[in-house]
Amino acid sequence: MSNRPIYLDCHATTPVDERVLAAMIPYFTEKFGNPASVNHVYGWEAEAAVKQTREILAAAINATPEEIVFTSGATEANNLAIKGVAEAYFSKGQHIITVATEHGAVLDPCKYLKSLGFEITILPVKKDGLIDLTELEKALRPDTILVSVMAANNEIGVLQPLASIGEICRDRQITFHTDAAQAIGKIPLDVQAMKIDLMSLTAHKVYGPKGIGALYVRRRNPRVQIAPQQHGGGHERGMRSGTLYTPQIVGFGKAVEIALTEQATEIQRLTELRERLWLQLSTLEGVHLNGHPTQRLAGNLSISVEGVDGAALSLGLQPVMAVSSGSACSSATTAPSHVLTALGHSEQLAYASIRFGIGRFNTVAEIDQVAQQAIATIQGLRKQKTLVQQ
Ligand SMILES: Cc1ncc(COP(=O)(O)O)c(C=O)c1O
């Protein structure tokens, strides 16, 4: 048995599944061709592999293969969607709506557009992390060109009501983008039923490789325009130039294929593990579940703990488990998480938070070990605090 900490940070990233790696390997060496090379077999076999992943991704979200644009990940897909729509629909309007709990890869492109003169409305969320649909309706204006609401939150796992949002946007002919980085392969997604126009995807949250993602761009009913953000050889029908990264694309396809085959059983297994963890942790006083209790990713458990210092909690857990804490992981500063503060948490509660991201390779024994260690750490910190105060 390895003595490394138990990995429970599957919202940050996941290991590449062995089956995915096996599918990728030939495309680094003997099948190394450029999919854009049309004159020889090296190019053809690479192109065939890319086509296969396009088909897998399209089938996964009920789109067509021509609607898949490969990118380097969800960050690039979000940038392409948001800035691409802003530029393409500039003459129609300059108002964009998004949500306070979005990932930085959505909030930051919006902030950038604001600096260029666009107007950005950032919707609040309710205490359970869901948006209020009437608030969304109230925020819509004749010059609104884009609504961007994530499918599944990366900190609290909350699943936003995509179909209802899609309905509202389609009625008013406003483009609807969703960041589905945490959702692809984990929950059913259907761009037709949910009336989604643009969807960002990534491979590395679903046991695929890092550095590959995609943007779904609706071509029909209605056709959605995006202005390219990277110019060059005209790849991806001009929307995203750059030689396609065949091995990563093959891995992406395989990862999504496996996730879809195993989705129903995995949702059930992860829900059981999460409930098992929560059942044990909730025996402690002053431990709060963050986000909606059921409308969430099966593998997500986010808690906030009263009466402990966030940094001490994080340090105490580190030797046994790799989890994420309630401070902003992406920044050099240790500001409290913007997602947890958007739920209305105090600074103390936002800092003293643990995000458990349970995944494919976690076991019942690991969950029990993690629960015991977390309980012991919290009790130890509370005891220390009481002693100091005496
Ligand atoms: C919700 C969400 N959006 C976007 C991203 C960025 O994805 P990528 O790492 O593929 O650029 C992440 C990953 O951290 C995420 O969780």
CSV table of C-alpha atoms and ligand atoms in Angstrom, one decimal:
chain,number,residue,atom,x,y,z
A,1,MET,CA,0.0,0.0,0.0
A,2,SER,CA,1.2,3.5,-0.8
A,3,ASN,CA,1.9,5.8,2.1
A,4,ARG,CA,1.0,8.9,0.0
A,5,PRO,CA,-2.1,10.8,1.2
A,6,ILE,CA,-5.5,9.4,0.0
A,7,TYR,CA,-6.5,11.3,-3.1
A,8,LEU,CA,-9.9,13.0,-2.7
A,9,ASP,CA,-9.4,16.0,-4.9
A,10,CYS,CA,-11.2,14.8,-8.1
A,11,HIS,CA,-12.6,18.3,-8.8
A,12,ALA,CA,-9.0,19.6,-9.3
A,13,THR,CA,-8.0,16.7,-11.6
A,14,THR,CA,-8.2,13.0,-11.9
A,15,PRO,CA,-5.6,10.4,-12.8
A,16,VAL,CA,-5.6,9.1,-16.4
A,17,ASP,CA,-7.4,5.8,-16.5
A,18,GLU,CA,-5.1,3.0,-17.7
A,19,ARG,CA,-7.5,2.2,-20.5
A,20,VAL,CA,-7.3,5.8,-21.7
A,21,LEU,CA,-3.5,5.8,-21.6
A,22,ALA,CA,-3.4,2.5,-23.6
A,23,ALA,CA,-5.6,4.1,-26.3
A,24,MET,CA,-3.3,7.2,-26.5
A,25,ILE,CA,0.1,5.6,-26.7
A,26,PRO,CA,0.2,4.6,-30.4
A,27,TYR,CA,-0.7,8.2,-31.4
A,28,PHE,CA,2.6,9.4,-29.9
A,29,THR,CA,4.8,7.0,-31.8
A,30,GLU,CA,3.7,5.0,-34.9
A,31,LYS,CA,0.5,6.9,-35.6
A,32,PHE,CA,2.0,10.4,-35.1
A,33,GLY,CA,0.6,12.0,-38.3
A,34,ASN,CA,-0.9,15.4,-38.5
A,35,PRO,CA,-4.7,15.1,-38.9
A,36,ALA,CA,-4.6,18.0,-41.4
A,37,SER,CA,-2.2,16.0,-43.8
A,38,VAL,CA,-4.5,14.9,-46.6
A,39,ASN,CA,-2.0,13.2,-48.9
A,40,HIS,CA,-0.9,10.1,-46.9
A,41,VAL,CA,-1.9,7.4,-44.5
A,42,TYR,CA,-0.2,9.1,-41.5
A,43,GLY,CA,-2.6,12.0,-41.8
A,44,TRP,CA,-5.6,9.8,-42.6
A,45,GLU,CA,-5.2,7.6,-39.5
A,46,ALA,CA,-4.8,10.6,-37.3
A,47,GLU,CA,-7.8,12.3,-38.9
A,48,ALA,CA,-9.8,9.1,-38.4
A,49,ALA,CA,-8.9,9.0,-34.7
A,50,VAL,CA,-9.9,12.7,-34.3
A,51,LYS,CA,-13.2,12.0,-36.1
A,52,GLN,CA,-13.9,9.2,-33.7
A,53,THR,CA,-13.5,11.4,-30.6
A,54,ARG,CA,-15.7,14.1,-32.3
A,55,GLU,CA,-18.4,11.4,-32.7
A,56,ILE,CA,-18.1,10.2,-29.1
A,57,LEU,CA,-18.3,13.8,-27.7
A,58,ALA,CA,-21.2,14.7,-29.9
A,59,ALA,CA,-23.1,11.6,-29.0
A,60,ALA,CA,-22.4,12.3,-25.3
A,61,ILE,CA,-24.2,15.6,-25.4
A,62,ASN,CA,-26.6,15.0,-28.3
A,63,ALA,CA,-24.9,17.2,-30.8
A,64,THR,CA,-23.4,16.5,-34.2
A,65,PRO,CA,-19.6,15.9,-34.7
A,66,GLU,CA,-19.3,19.2,-36.8
A,67,GLU,CA,-20.4,21.1,-33.7
A,68,ILE,CA,-17.3,20.1,-31.7
A,69,VAL,CA,-14.3,22.5,-31.7
A,70,PHE,CA,-11.2,21.2,-29.9
A,71,THR,CA,-9.4,23.4,-27.5
A,72,SER,CA,-6.7,23.1,-24.9
A,73,GLY,CA,-9.2,22.7,-22.1
A,74,ALA,CA,-12.2,24.3,-20.5
A,75,THR,CA,-10.4,27.6,-19.8
A,76,GLU,CA,-9.8,28.1,-23.5
A,77,ALA,CA,-13.3,26.9,-24.4
A,78,ASN,CA,-14.9,29.4,-21.9
A,79,ASN,CA,-12.7,32.2,-23.3
A,80,LEU,CA,-13.6,31.3,-26.9
A,81,ALA,CA,-17.3,31.1,-26.0
A,82,ILE,CA,-17.6,34.3,-24.0
A,83,LYS,CA,-15.2,36.6,-26.0
A,84,GLY,CA,-16.2,34.9,-29.2
A,85,VAL,CA,-19.9,35.8,-28.7
A,86,ALA,CA,-19.1,39.3,-27.4
A,87,GLU,CA,-17.2,40.0,-30.6
A,88,ALA,CA,-19.7,38.4,-33.0
A,89,TYR,CA,-22.8,39.9,-31.4
A,90,PHE,CA,-21.3,43.3,-30.6
A,91,SER,CA,-23.8,45.2,-32.8
A,92,LYS,CA,-26.8,43.4,-31.2
A,93,GLY,CA,-25.8,44.4,-27.6
A,94,GLN,CA,-23.1,44.4,-25.0
A,95,HIS,CA,-24.8,42.9,-21.9
A,96,ILE,CA,-23.7,39.6,-20.5
A,97,ILE,CA,-25.1,37.7,-17.5
A,98,THR,CA,-23.2,35.2,-15.4
A,99,VAL,CA,-23.2,33.9,-11.8
A,100,ALA,CA,-21.2,34.7,-8.7
A,101,THR,CA,-20.1,31.1,-8.2
A,102,GLU,CA,-18.7,30.5,-11.7
A,103,HIS,CA,-15.1,29.4,-12.2
A,104,GLY,CA,-12.5,32.1,-12.8
A,105,ALA,CA,-12.3,30.8,-16.4
A,106,VAL,CA,-15.8,32.4,-16.8
A,107,LEU,CA,-15.6,35.3,-14.4
A,108,ASP,CA,-12.2,36.6,-15.6
A,109,PRO,CA,-13.1,36.8,-19.4
A,110,CYS,CA,-16.3,38.6,-18.2
A,111,LYS,CA,-14.2,41.0,-16.2
A,112,TYR,CA,-11.9,41.5,-19.2
A,113,LEU,CA,-14.9,42.4,-21.4
A,114,LYS,CA,-16.1,44.8,-18.7
A,115,SER,CA,-12.8,46.6,-19.0
A,116,LEU,CA,-13.6,47.0,-22.8
A,117,GLY,CA,-17.0,48.6,-22.0
A,118,PHE,CA,-19.3,45.6,-21.9
A,119,GLU,CA,-21.9,45.5,-19.1
A,120,ILE,CA,-21.8,42.4,-16.9
A,121,THR,CA,-24.5,41.3,-14.5
A,122,ILE,CA,-23.3,38.8,-11.9
A,123,LEU,CA,-26.3,36.9,-10.4
A,124,PRO,CA,-26.2,36.0,-6.8
A,125,VAL,CA,-27.0,32.4,-5.7
A,126,LYS,CA,-29.4,31.2,-3.0
A,127,LYS,CA,-28.1,29.6,0.2
A,128,ASP,CA,-28.1,26.2,-1.5
A,129,GLY,CA,-25.9,27.5,-4.3
A,130,LEU,CA,-28.6,27.4,-7.0
A,131,ILE,CA,-29.6,30.5,-9.0
A,132,ASP,CA,-33.0,32.0,-8.7
A,133,LEU,CA,-34.7,31.8,-12.1
A,134,THR,CA,-36.9,34.8,-11.5
A,135,GLU,CA,-33.7,36.8,-10.7
A,136,LEU,CA,-32.3,35.6,-14.1
A,137,GLU,CA,-35.5,36.7,-15.9
A,138,LYS,CA,-35.4,40.1,-14.2
A,139,ALA,CA,-31.8,40.6,-15.3
A,140,LEU,CA,-32.4,39.9,-19.0
A,141,ARG,CA,-32.5,43.0,-21.2
A,142,PRO,CA,-33.1,43.7,-24.9
A,143,ASP,CA,-29.3,44.1,-25.3
A,144,THR,CA,-28.4,40.9,-23.5
A,145,ILE,CA,-26.3,38.7,-25.8
A,146,LEU,CA,-25.1,35.9,-23.6
A,147,VAL,CA,-26.1,34.0,-20.4
A,148,SER,CA,-23.3,31.9,-19.0
A,149,VAL,CA,-24.2,29.5,-16.2
A,150,MET,CA,-22.1,26.5,-15.2
A,151,ALA,CA,-23.5,22.9,-15.2
A,152,ALA,CA,-21.8,21.7,-12.1
A,153,ASN,CA,-19.9,23.8,-9.5
A,154,ASN,CA,-16.3,22.8,-8.9
A,155,GLU,CA,-16.3,23.6,-5.2
A,156,ILE,CA,-19.8,22.7,-3.9
A,157,GLY,CA,-20.9,20.3,-6.7
A,158,VAL,CA,-24.2,22.1,-7.2
A,159,LEU,CA,-26.0,21.3,-10.5
A,160,GLN,CA,-27.7,24.4,-12.0
A,161,PRO,CA,-31.1,23.9,-13.7
A,162,LEU,CA,-29.8,23.9,-17.2
A,163,ALA,CA,-33.1,23.0,-19.0
A,164,SER,CA,-35.0,25.9,-17.3
A,165,ILE,CA,-32.3,28.4,-18.1
A,166,GLY,CA,-32.1,27.2,-21.7
A,167,GLU,CA,-35.9,27.6,-22.0
A,168,ILE,CA,-35.7,31.2,-20.7
A,169,CYS,CA,-32.8,32.1,-23.0
A,170,ARG,CA,-34.3,30.5,-26.1
A,171,ASP,CA,-37.6,32.2,-25.7
A,172,ARG,CA,-35.8,35.5,-25.9
A,173,GLN,CA,-33.2,34.4,-28.5
A,174,ILE,CA,-30.3,34.9,-26.2
A,175,THR,CA,-27.3,32.7,-26.5
A,176,PHE,CA,-26.8,30.3,-23.6
A,177,HIS,CA,-23.4,29.0,-22.7
A,178,THR,CA,-22.6,26.5,-20.0
A,179,ASP,CA,-19.3,25.5,-18.5
A,180,ALA,CA,-19.6,21.7,-18.2
A,181,ALA,CA,-16.0,21.0,-17.2
A,182,GLN,CA,-17.1,19.2,-14.0
A,183,ALA,CA,-20.2,17.7,-15.5
A,184,ILE,CA,-19.2,15.8,-18.7
A,185,GLY,CA,-19.4,12.1,-18.2
A,186,LYS,CA,-20.7,12.5,-14.7
A,187,ILE,CA,-24.4,13.6,-15.3
A,188,PRO,CA,-26.6,13.3,-18.4
A,189,LEU,CA,-26.2,16.3,-20.7
A,190,ASP,CA,-28.3,17.0,-23.8
A,191,VAL,CA,-27.9,20.2,-25.7
A,192,GLN,CA,-31.2,19.8,-27.5
A,193,ALA,CA,-33.4,19.0,-24.5
A,194,MET,CA,-31.6,21.7,-22.4
A,195,LYS,CA,-31.5,24.3,-25.2
A,196,ILE,CA,-27.8,24.9,-24.8
A,197,ASP,CA,-26.0,26.9,-27.5
A,198,LEU,CA,-22.4,26.6,-26.3
A,199,MET,CA,-20.8,24.1,-23.9
A,200,SER,CA,-17.3,24.0,-22.6
A,201,LEU,CA,-15.7,20.6,-21.9
A,202,THR,CA,-12.4,19.2,-20.6
A,203,ALA,CA,-10.9,15.8,-20.4
A,204,HIS,CA,-8.8,15.9,-17.2
A,205,LYS,CA,-11.7,15.9,-14.7
A,206,VAL,CA,-13.0,12.6,-16.2
A,207,TYR,CA,-9.9,10.4,-16.1
A,208,GLY,CA,-8.6,11.8,-19.4
A,209,PRO,CA,-5.4,13.7,-20.1
A,210,LYS,CA,-4.7,17.4,-19.2
A,211,GLY,CA,-4.4,19.9,-21.9
A,212,ILE,CA,-7.4,19.0,-24.1
A,213,GLY,CA,-11.0,20.2,-24.1
A,214,ALA,CA,-13.7,21.2,-26.5
A,215,LEU,CA,-16.3,23.8,-27.1
A,216,TYR,CA,-19.7,22.7,-28.5
A,217,VAL,CA,-21.0,25.4,-30.9
A,218,ARG,CA,-24.6,25.0,-32.1
A,219,ARG,CA,-24.9,25.1,-35.8
A,220,ARG,CA,-28.7,24.8,-36.3
A,221,ASN,CA,-31.9,26.1,-34.7
A,222,PRO,CA,-30.4,28.6,-34.1
A,223,ARG,CA,-26.9,28.9,-35.7
A,224,VAL,CA,-24.5,30.4,-33.2
A,225,GLN,CA,-21.7,32.7,-34.3
A,226,ILE,CA,-18.4,33.0,-32.4
A,227,ALA,CA,-15.4,35.1,-33.5
A,228,PRO,CA,-12.2,33.1,-33.4
A,229,GLN,CA,-9.8,34.1,-30.6
A,230,GLN,CA,-6.8,32.3,-32.1
A,231,HIS,CA,-6.0,32.8,-35.8
A,232,GLY,CA,-3.8,30.7,-38.0
A,233,GLY,CA,-4.2,27.7,-40.3
A,234,GLY,CA,-8.0,27.7,-40.2
A,235,HIS,CA,-8.4,24.5,-38.2
A,236,GLU,CA,-11.7,23.6,-36.6
A,237,ARG,CA,-13.6,25.4,-39.4
A,238,GLY,CA,-11.7,28.6,-38.6
A,239,MET,CA,-12.9,28.8,-35.0
A,240,ARG,CA,-9.7,27.6,-33.4
A,241,SER,CA,-6.5,27.4,-35.4
A,242,GLY,CA,-3.6,25.1,-34.3
A,243,THR,CA,-2.5,21.6,-35.1
A,244,LEU,CA,-4.8,19.1,-33.4
A,245,TYR,CA,-3.2,17.3,-30.5
A,246,THR,CA,-4.1,13.8,-31.6
A,247,PRO,CA,-3.0,11.6,-28.6
A,248,GLN,CA,-4.8,13.9,-26.2
A,249,ILE,CA,-7.9,13.9,-28.4
A,250,VAL,CA,-7.9,10.1,-28.5
A,251,GLY,CA,-7.6,10.0,-24.7
A,252,PHE,CA,-10.5,12.5,-24.4
A,253,GLY,CA,-12.7,10.3,-26.5
A,254,LYS,CA,-11.8,7.1,-24.6
A,255,ALA,CA,-12.3,8.8,-21.3
A,256,VAL,CA,-15.8,10.1,-22.1
A,257,GLU,CA,-16.7,6.7,-23.7
A,258,ILE,CA,-15.8,4.9,-20.4
A,259,ALA,CA,-17.5,7.5,-18.2
A,260,LEU,CA,-20.7,7.2,-20.2
A,261,THR,CA,-20.7,3.4,-20.1
A,262,GLU,CA,-20.1,3.4,-16.3
A,263,GLN,CA,-22.1,6.6,-15.5
A,264,ALA,CA,-25.2,5.1,-13.9
A,265,THR,CA,-23.4,2.6,-11.6
A,266,GLU,CA,-20.7,5.2,-10.8
A,267,ILE,CA,-23.3,7.8,-9.8
A,268,GLN,CA,-24.8,5.2,-7.4
A,269,ARG,CA,-21.4,4.1,-6.0
A,270,LEU,CA,-20.2,7.6,-5.5
A,271,THR,CA,-23.4,8.7,-3.9
A,272,GLU,CA,-23.1,5.9,-1.4
A,273,LEU,CA,-19.5,6.8,-0.6
A,274,ARG,CA,-20.4,10.5,-0.2
A,275,GLU,CA,-23.3,9.6,2.1
A,276,ARG,CA,-21.1,7.3,4.1
A,277,LEU,CA,-18.6,10.1,4.6
A,278,TRP,CA,-21.2,12.7,5.5
A,279,LEU,CA,-23.0,10.4,7.9
A,280,GLN,CA,-19.7,10.1,9.9
A,281,LEU,CA,-18.7,13.8,9.7
A,282,SER,CA,-22.2,15.0,10.6
A,283,THR,CA,-22.0,13.3,14.0
A,284,LEU,CA,-19.9,16.4,14.9
A,285,GLU,CA,-21.6,19.5,16.1
A,286,GLY,CA,-21.2,22.6,14.0
A,287,VAL,CA,-20.4,20.9,10.7
A,288,HIS,CA,-22.3,22.3,7.7
A,289,LEU,CA,-22.9,20.8,4.3
A,290,ASN,CA,-22.3,23.4,1.6
A,291,GLY,CA,-24.6,23.5,-1.3
A,292,HIS,CA,-27.9,21.7,-2.2
A,293,PRO,CA,-28.1,18.3,-0.4
A,294,THR,CA,-29.2,16.3,-3.5
A,295,GLN,CA,-28.9,18.5,-6.6
A,296,ARG,CA,-25.1,18.0,-6.7
A,297,LEU,CA,-22.4,15.9,-8.2
A,298,ALA,CA,-22.4,12.4,-6.7
A,299,GLY,CA,-18.7,12.6,-5.8
A,300,ASN,CA,-18.8,16.0,-4.1
A,301,LEU,CA,-19.0,16.7,-0.4
A,302,SER,CA,-18.2,20.2,0.7
A,303,ILE,CA,-18.3,21.1,4.4
A,304,SER,CA,-17.6,24.1,6.6
A,305,VAL,CA,-16.6,23.7,10.2
A,306,GLU,CA,-17.4,26.0,13.0
A,307,GLY,CA,-14.8,26.9,15.7
A,308,VAL,CA,-11.6,25.9,13.9
A,309,ASP,CA,-8.9,27.9,12.0
A,310,GLY,CA,-9.0,27.1,8.3
A,311,ALA,CA,-5.2,27.0,7.8
A,312,ALA,CA,-4.8,24.7,10.9
A,313,LEU,CA,-7.5,22.4,9.6
A,314,SER,CA,-5.9,22.2,6.2
A,315,LEU,CA,-2.5,21.5,7.7
A,316,GLY,CA,-3.9,18.8,10.0
A,317,LEU,CA,-5.5,16.9,7.2
A,318,GLN,CA,-2.6,17.0,4.8
A,319,PRO,CA,-0.6,14.0,5.9
A,320,VAL,CA,-3.6,11.6,5.4
A,321,MET,CA,-5.7,13.1,2.6
A,322,ALA,CA,-5.3,15.3,-0.5
A,323,VAL,CA,-8.4,17.5,-0.3
A,324,SER,CA,-9.0,21.1,-1.1
A,325,SER,CA,-9.6,23.9,1.4
A,326,GLY,CA,-11.8,26.9,1.4
A,327,SER,CA,-9.2,29.4,0.2
A,328,ALA,CA,-8.8,30.5,-3.4
A,329,CYS,CA,-6.6,27.8,-4.8
A,330,SER,CA,-5.8,29.6,-8.0
A,331,SER,CA,-4.3,32.7,-6.5
A,332,ALA,CA,-1.1,33.5,-4.6
A,333,THR,CA,-3.2,35.3,-2.0
A,334,THR,CA,-5.2,33.2,0.5
A,335,ALA,CA,-8.6,35.0,0.0
A,336,PRO,CA,-11.6,33.0,1.2
A,337,SER,CA,-13.3,31.1,-1.7
A,338,HIS,CA,-15.6,33.3,-3.7
A,339,VAL,CA,-18.0,30.4,-4.0
A,340,LEU,CA,-18.4,29.9,-0.2
A,341,THR,CA,-18.7,33.6,0.4
A,342,ALA,CA,-21.4,33.8,-2.3
A,343,LEU,CA,-23.4,31.3,-0.1
A,344,GLY,CA,-23.4,33.9,2.6
A,345,HIS,CA,-20.7,32.2,4.8
A,346,SER,CA,-18.6,34.3,7.3
A,347,GLU,CA,-14.9,34.4,6.6
A,348,GLN,CA,-14.2,31.9,9.3
A,349,LEU,CA,-16.7,29.3,7.8
A,350,ALA,CA,-15.4,30.0,4.3
A,351,TYR,CA,-11.8,29.4,5.3
A,352,ALA,CA,-12.6,26.4,7.5
A,353,SER,CA,-14.0,24.3,4.7
A,354,ILE,CA,-13.1,21.0,3.1
A,355,ARG,CA,-13.9,19.9,-0.4
A,356,PHE,CA,-13.9,16.2,-0.8
A,357,GLY,CA,-13.9,15.1,-4.5
A,358,ILE,CA,-14.5,11.4,-4.4
A,359,GLY,CA,-13.7,9.5,-7.6
A,360,ARG,CA,-13.5,6.3,-9.6
A,361,PHE,CA,-10.6,4.8,-7.6
A,362,ASN,CA,-11.7,5.6,-4.1
A,363,THR,CA,-12.7,2.7,-1.8
A,364,VAL,CA,-15.0,2.3,1.2
A,365,ALA,CA,-11.9,1.7,3.4
A,366,GLU,CA,-10.4,5.0,2.3
A,367,ILE,CA,-13.6,6.9,3.0
A,368,ASP,CA,-13.7,5.5,6.5
A,369,GLN,CA,-10.1,6.3,7.2
A,370,VAL,CA,-10.6,9.9,5.9
A,371,ALA,CA,-13.7,10.3,8.0
A,372,GLN,CA,-11.9,9.2,11.2
A,373,GLN,CA,-8.9,11.4,10.5
A,374,ALA,CA,-11.0,14.4,9.7
A,375,ILE,CA,-13.1,14.0,12.9
A,376,ALA,CA,-9.9,13.5,15.0
A,377,THR,CA,-8.4,16.7,13.5
A,378,ILE,CA,-11.5,18.8,14.0
A,379,GLN,CA,-11.9,17.6,17.6
A,380,GLY,CA,-8.2,18.2,18.3
A,381,LEU,CA,-8.3,21.7,17.0
A,382,ARG,CA,-11.4,22.6,19.0
A,383,LYS,CA,-9.8,21.2,22.1
A,384,GLN,CA,-6.6,23.2,21.6
A,385,LYS,CA,-8.7,26.3,21.1
A,386,THR,CA,-10.6,25.7,24.3
A,387,LEU,CA,-7.3,25.2,26.2
A,388,VAL,CA,-5.9,28.5,24.7
A,389,GLN,CA,-9.0,30.4,25.7
A,390,GLN,CA,-8.9,29.1,29.3
B,1,LIG,C1,-15.9,24.6,-13.6
B,1,LIG,C2,-14.5,24.6,-14.2
B,1,LIG,N1,-14.4,25.4,-15.3
B,1,LIG,C3,-13.2,25.4,-16.0
B,1,LIG,C4,-12.1,24.8,-15.5
B,1,LIG,C5,-10.8,24.9,-16.2
B,1,LIG,O1,-10.6,23.8,-17.0
B,1,LIG,P1,-9.2,23.4,-17.7
B,1,LIG,O2,-8.3,23.0,-16.6
B,1,LIG,O3,-9.5,22.3,-18.6
B,1,LIG,O4,-8.7,24.6,-18.4
B,1,LIG,C6,-12.2,24.0,-14.3
B,1,LIG,C7,-11.0,23.3,-13.8
B,1,LIG,O5,-10.4,23.7,-12.8
B,1,LIG,C8,-13.5,23.9,-13.7
B,1,LIG,O6,-13.6,23.2,-12.6
